[in-house]
CSV table of C-alpha atoms in Angstrom, one decimal:
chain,number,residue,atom,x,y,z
A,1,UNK,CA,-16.9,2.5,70.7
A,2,UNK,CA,-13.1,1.6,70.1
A,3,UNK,CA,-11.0,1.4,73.0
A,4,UNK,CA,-7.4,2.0,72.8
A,5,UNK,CA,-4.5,1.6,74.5
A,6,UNK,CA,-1.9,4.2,73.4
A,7,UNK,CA,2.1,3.3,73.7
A,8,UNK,CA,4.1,6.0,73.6
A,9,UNK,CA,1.2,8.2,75.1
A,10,UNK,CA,3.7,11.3,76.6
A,11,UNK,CA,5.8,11.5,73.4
A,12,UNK,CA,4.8,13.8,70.3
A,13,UNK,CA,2.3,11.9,68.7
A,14,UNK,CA,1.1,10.3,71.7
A,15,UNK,CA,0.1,14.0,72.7
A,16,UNK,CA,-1.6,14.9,69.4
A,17,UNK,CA,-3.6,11.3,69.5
A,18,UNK,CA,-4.7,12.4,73.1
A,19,UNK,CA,-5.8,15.1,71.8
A,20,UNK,CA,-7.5,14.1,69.0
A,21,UNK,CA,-9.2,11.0,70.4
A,22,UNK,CA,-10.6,13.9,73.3
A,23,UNK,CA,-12.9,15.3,70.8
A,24,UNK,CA,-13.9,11.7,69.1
A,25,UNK,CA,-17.4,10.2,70.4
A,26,UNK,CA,-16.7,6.6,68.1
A,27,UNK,CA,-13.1,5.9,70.1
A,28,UNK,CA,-11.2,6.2,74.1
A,29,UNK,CA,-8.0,6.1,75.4
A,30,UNK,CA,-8.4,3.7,78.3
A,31,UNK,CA,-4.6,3.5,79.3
A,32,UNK,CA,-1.2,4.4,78.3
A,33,UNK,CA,2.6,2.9,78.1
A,34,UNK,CA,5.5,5.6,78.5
A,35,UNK,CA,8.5,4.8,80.4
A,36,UNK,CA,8.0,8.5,81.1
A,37,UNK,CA,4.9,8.8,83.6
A,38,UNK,CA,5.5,12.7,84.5
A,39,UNK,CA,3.1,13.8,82.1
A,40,UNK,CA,-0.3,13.0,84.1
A,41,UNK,CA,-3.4,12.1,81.4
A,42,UNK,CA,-7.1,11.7,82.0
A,43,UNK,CA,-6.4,7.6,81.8
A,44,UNK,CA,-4.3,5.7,83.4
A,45,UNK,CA,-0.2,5.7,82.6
A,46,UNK,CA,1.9,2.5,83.1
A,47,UNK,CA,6.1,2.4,82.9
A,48,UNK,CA,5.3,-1.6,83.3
A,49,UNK,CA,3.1,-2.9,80.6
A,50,UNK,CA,2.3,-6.3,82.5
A,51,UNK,CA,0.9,-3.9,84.7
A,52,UNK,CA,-2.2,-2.5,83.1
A,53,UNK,CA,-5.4,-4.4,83.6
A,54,UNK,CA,-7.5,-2.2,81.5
A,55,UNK,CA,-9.1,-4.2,78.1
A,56,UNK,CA,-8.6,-2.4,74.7
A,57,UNK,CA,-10.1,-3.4,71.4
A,58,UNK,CA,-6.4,-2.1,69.6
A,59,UNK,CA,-3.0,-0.8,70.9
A,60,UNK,CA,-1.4,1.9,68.3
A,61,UNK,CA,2.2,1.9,69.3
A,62,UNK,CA,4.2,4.9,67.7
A,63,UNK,CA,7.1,5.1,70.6
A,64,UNK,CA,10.6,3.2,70.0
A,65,UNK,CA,11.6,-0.2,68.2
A,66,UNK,CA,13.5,-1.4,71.8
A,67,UNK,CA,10.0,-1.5,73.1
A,68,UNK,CA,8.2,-3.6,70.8
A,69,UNK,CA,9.0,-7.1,72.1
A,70,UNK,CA,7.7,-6.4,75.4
A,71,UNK,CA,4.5,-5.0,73.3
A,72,UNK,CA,4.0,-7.6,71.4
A,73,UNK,CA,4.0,-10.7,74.4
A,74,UNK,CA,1.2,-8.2,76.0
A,75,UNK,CA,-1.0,-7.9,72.9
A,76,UNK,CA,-0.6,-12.1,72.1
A,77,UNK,CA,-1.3,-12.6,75.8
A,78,UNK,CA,-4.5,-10.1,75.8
A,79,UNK,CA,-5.1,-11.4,72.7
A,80,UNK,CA,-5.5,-7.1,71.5
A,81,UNK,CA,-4.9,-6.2,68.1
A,82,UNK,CA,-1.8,-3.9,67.3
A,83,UNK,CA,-1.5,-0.7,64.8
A,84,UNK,CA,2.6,-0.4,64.7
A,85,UNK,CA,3.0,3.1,63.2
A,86,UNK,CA,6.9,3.2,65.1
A,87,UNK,CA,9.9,3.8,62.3
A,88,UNK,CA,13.0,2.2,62.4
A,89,UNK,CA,11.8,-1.1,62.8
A,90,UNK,CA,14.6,-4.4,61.8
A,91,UNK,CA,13.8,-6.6,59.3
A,92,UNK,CA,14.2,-9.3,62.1
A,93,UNK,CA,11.3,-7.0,64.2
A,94,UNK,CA,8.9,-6.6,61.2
A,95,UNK,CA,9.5,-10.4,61.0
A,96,UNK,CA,8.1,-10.9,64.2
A,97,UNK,CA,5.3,-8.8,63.4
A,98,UNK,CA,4.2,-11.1,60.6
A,99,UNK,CA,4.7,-14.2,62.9
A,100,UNK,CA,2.2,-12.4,65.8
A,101,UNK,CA,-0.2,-11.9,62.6
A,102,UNK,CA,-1.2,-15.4,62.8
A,103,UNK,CA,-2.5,-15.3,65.9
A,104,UNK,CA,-3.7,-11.4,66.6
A,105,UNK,CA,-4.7,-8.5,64.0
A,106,UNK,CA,-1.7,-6.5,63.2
A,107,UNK,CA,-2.1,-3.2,61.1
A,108,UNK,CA,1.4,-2.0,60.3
A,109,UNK,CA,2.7,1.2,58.1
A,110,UNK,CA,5.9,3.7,57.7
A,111,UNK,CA,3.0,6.7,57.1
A,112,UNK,CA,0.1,6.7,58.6
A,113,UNK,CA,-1.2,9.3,56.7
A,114,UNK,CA,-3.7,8.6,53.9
A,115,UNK,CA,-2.2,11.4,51.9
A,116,UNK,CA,1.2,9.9,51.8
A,117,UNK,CA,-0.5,6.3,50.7
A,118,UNK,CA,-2.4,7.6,48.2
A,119,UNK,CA,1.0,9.1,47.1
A,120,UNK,CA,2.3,5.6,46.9
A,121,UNK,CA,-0.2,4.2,45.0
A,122,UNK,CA,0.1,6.8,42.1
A,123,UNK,CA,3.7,6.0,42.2
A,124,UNK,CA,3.2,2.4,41.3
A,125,UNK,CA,0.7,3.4,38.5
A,126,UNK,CA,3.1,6.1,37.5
A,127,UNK,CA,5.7,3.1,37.1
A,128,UNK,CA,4.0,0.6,35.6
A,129,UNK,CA,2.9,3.2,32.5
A,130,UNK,CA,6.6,4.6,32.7
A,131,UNK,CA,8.2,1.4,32.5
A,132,UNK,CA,12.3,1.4,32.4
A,133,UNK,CA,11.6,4.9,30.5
A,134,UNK,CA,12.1,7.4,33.3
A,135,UNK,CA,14.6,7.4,36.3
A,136,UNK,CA,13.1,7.7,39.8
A,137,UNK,CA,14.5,9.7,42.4
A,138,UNK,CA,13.1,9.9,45.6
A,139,UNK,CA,13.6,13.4,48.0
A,140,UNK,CA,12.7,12.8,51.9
A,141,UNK,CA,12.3,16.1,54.2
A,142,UNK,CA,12.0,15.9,58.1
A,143,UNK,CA,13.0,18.0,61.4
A,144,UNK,CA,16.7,18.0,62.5
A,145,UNK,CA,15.5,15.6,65.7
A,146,UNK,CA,14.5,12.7,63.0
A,147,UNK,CA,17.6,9.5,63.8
A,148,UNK,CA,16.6,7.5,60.9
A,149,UNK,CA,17.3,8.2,57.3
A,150,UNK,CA,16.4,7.4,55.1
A,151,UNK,CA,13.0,7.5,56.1
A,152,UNK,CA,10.6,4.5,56.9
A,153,UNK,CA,8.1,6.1,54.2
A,154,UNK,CA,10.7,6.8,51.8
A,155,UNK,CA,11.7,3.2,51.8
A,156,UNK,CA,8.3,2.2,51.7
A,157,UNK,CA,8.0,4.4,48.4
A,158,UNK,CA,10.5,2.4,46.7
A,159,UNK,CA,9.6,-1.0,48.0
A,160,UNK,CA,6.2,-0.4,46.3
A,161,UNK,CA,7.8,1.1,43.2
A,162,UNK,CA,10.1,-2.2,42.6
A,163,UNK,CA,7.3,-4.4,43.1
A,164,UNK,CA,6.3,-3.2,39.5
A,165,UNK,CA,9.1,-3.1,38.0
A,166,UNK,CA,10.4,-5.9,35.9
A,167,UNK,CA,14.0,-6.1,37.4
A,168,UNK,CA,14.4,-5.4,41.0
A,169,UNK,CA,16.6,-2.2,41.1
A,170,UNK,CA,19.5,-1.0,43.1
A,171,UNK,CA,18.7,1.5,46.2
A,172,UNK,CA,21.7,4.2,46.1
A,173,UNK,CA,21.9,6.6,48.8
A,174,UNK,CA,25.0,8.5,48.2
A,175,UNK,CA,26.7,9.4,45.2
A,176,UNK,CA,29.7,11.1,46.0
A,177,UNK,CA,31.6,7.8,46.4
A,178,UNK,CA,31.0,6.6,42.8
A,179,UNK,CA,32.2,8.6,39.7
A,180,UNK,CA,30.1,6.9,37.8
A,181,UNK,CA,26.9,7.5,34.8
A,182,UNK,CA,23.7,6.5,36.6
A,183,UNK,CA,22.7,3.0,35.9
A,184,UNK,CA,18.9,2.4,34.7
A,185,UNK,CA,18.6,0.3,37.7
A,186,UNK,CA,18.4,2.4,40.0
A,187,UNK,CA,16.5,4.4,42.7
A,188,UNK,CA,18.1,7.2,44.1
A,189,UNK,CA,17.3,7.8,47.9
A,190,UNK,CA,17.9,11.4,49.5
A,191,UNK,CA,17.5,12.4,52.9
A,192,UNK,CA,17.1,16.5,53.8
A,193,UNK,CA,17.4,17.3,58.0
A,194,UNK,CA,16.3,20.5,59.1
A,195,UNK,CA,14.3,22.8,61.4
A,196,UNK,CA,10.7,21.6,62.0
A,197,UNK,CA,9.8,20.3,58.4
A,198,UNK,CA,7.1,17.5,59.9
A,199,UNK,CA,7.7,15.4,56.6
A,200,UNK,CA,7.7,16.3,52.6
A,201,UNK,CA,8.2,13.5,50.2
A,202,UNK,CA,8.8,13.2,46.6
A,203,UNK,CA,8.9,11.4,43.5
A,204,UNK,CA,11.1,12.2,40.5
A,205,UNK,CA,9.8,10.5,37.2
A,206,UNK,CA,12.8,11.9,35.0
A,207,UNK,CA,12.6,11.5,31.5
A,208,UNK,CA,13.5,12.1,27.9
A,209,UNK,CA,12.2,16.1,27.5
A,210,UNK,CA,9.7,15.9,30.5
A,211,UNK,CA,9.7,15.4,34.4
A,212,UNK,CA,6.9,14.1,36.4
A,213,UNK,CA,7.0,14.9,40.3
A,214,UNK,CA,4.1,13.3,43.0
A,215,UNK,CA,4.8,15.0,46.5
A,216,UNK,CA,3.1,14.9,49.4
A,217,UNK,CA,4.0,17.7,52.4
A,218,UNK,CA,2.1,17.0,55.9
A,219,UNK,CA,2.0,20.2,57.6
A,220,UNK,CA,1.5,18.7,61.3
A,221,UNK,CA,1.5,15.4,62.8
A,222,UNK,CA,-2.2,15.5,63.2
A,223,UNK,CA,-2.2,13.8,59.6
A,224,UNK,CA,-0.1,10.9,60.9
A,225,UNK,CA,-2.6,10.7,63.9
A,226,UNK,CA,-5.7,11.2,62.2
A,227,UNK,CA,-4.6,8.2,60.5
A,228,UNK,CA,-4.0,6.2,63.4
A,229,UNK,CA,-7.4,6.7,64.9
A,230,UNK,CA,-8.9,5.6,61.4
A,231,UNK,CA,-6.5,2.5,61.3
A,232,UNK,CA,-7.9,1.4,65.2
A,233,UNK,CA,-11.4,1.6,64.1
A,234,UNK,CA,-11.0,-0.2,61.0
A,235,UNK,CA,-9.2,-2.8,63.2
A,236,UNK,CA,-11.7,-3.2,65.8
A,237,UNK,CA,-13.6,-6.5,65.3
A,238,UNK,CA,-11.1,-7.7,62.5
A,239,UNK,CA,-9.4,-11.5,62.7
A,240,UNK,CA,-6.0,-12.1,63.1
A,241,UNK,CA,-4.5,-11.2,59.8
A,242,UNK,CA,-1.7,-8.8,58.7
A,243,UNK,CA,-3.5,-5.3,57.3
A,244,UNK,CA,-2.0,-1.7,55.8
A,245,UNK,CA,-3.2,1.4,54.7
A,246,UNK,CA,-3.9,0.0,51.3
A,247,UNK,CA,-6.2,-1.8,53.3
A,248,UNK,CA,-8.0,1.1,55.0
A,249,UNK,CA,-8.3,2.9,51.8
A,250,UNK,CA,-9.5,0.4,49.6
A,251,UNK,CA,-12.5,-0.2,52.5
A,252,UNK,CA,-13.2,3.5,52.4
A,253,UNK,CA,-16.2,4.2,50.0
């Protein structure tokens, strides 16, 4: 059994992993963090974190980057393991993420979905036979509520695609200011807002005669959830180390 402790527990995704981890005999909620506590769950809600006394194998935080300080000094106190599945982090907060993976196992993604990583995997093989032969393009959909853009995946699409490429390329995310050709080194980062789109994202290999497109469209957060619960009970038992999704999938026979 892998007990978790759920930051974030009344938002959206908090719901759907409430949900979920209802109809899973391998995992339990044992408490929840929410600086909203109207929403009443079958464990116990806290506003305070310092205030929970409940013991959790892993915490799976998908709430707000303001709250991961306060987090992060309850799970290196506890001594609890920590999926961090929250977008928008600061380079200066995923710093501090590495620094508490010394001490604690910390599991940390943009996309918990193991759609969307297998996604980026293909994209790194798709670069590495492409070469400096094809342009890349990369096209990010999500709802009109999403603050962030471009989004955490999308980034971490491109992050993964210049790590095979022999010269680290330029991230443009607007055009309109520059009447200029298109450099080769480049990667060209779009963000689309609208309606309910959960998340669509994809890769434009554009060539000489030929295009080659890897996308990848969740049709509900369950996907992003689904993942989450997978991610805590790969955690479970693990040492202090810094894991991802490539992680997970590579121990997945």
């Amino acid at each position: 059994m892998t007990n978790i402790i759920l930051n974030g527990c009344n938002g959206k995704m908090g719901s759907v992993i409430t949900e979920l981890v209802s109809h899973d005999n391998d995992c339990k909620i044992v408490a929840g963090f929410d600086i909203n506590d109207f929403i009443k769950q079958d464990y116990p809600v806290y506003t305070d974190i310092s205030k929970c006394t409940e013991k959790a194998d892993v915490i799976i935080d998908f709430s707000h980057p303001s709250a991961l300080d306060g987090l992060l000094n309850y799970a290196l106190e506890t001594n609890t393991a920590i999926i961090e599945a929250t977008t928008g982090l600061s380079e200066e907060q995923k710093g501090k993420l590495i620094s508490a993976s010394e001490h604690i196992p910390v599991f940390m993604s943009a996309n918990m979905s193991l759609g969307i990583n297998l996604i980026i995997n293909l994209a790194k093989k798709a670069t590495m036979l492409l070469g400096d032969d094809f342009d890349i393009e990369i096209i990010e959909k999500h709802h009109n509520q999403k603050i962030d853009a471009p989004s955490g995946t999308a980034l971490a699409i491109a992050d993964e695609i210049s790590s095979v490429l022999k010269n680290p390329p330029q991230y443009v995310y607007d055009r309109h200011t520059k009447r200029t050709k298109r450099s080769k080194n480049e990667i060209g980062l779009h963000a689309v807002r609208g309606g309910t789109i959960v998340g669509e994202h994809e890769v434009i290999f554009a060539g000489h005669n030929e295009v080659i497109t890897l996308s990848h469209s969740a049709q509900s957060k369950e996907v992003f959830a689904a993942g989450a619960i997978k991610a805590a009970k790969f955690l479970k038992g693990k040492p202090q180390g810094y894991y991802s999704m490539t992680d997970l999938v590579n121990s997945i026979d």
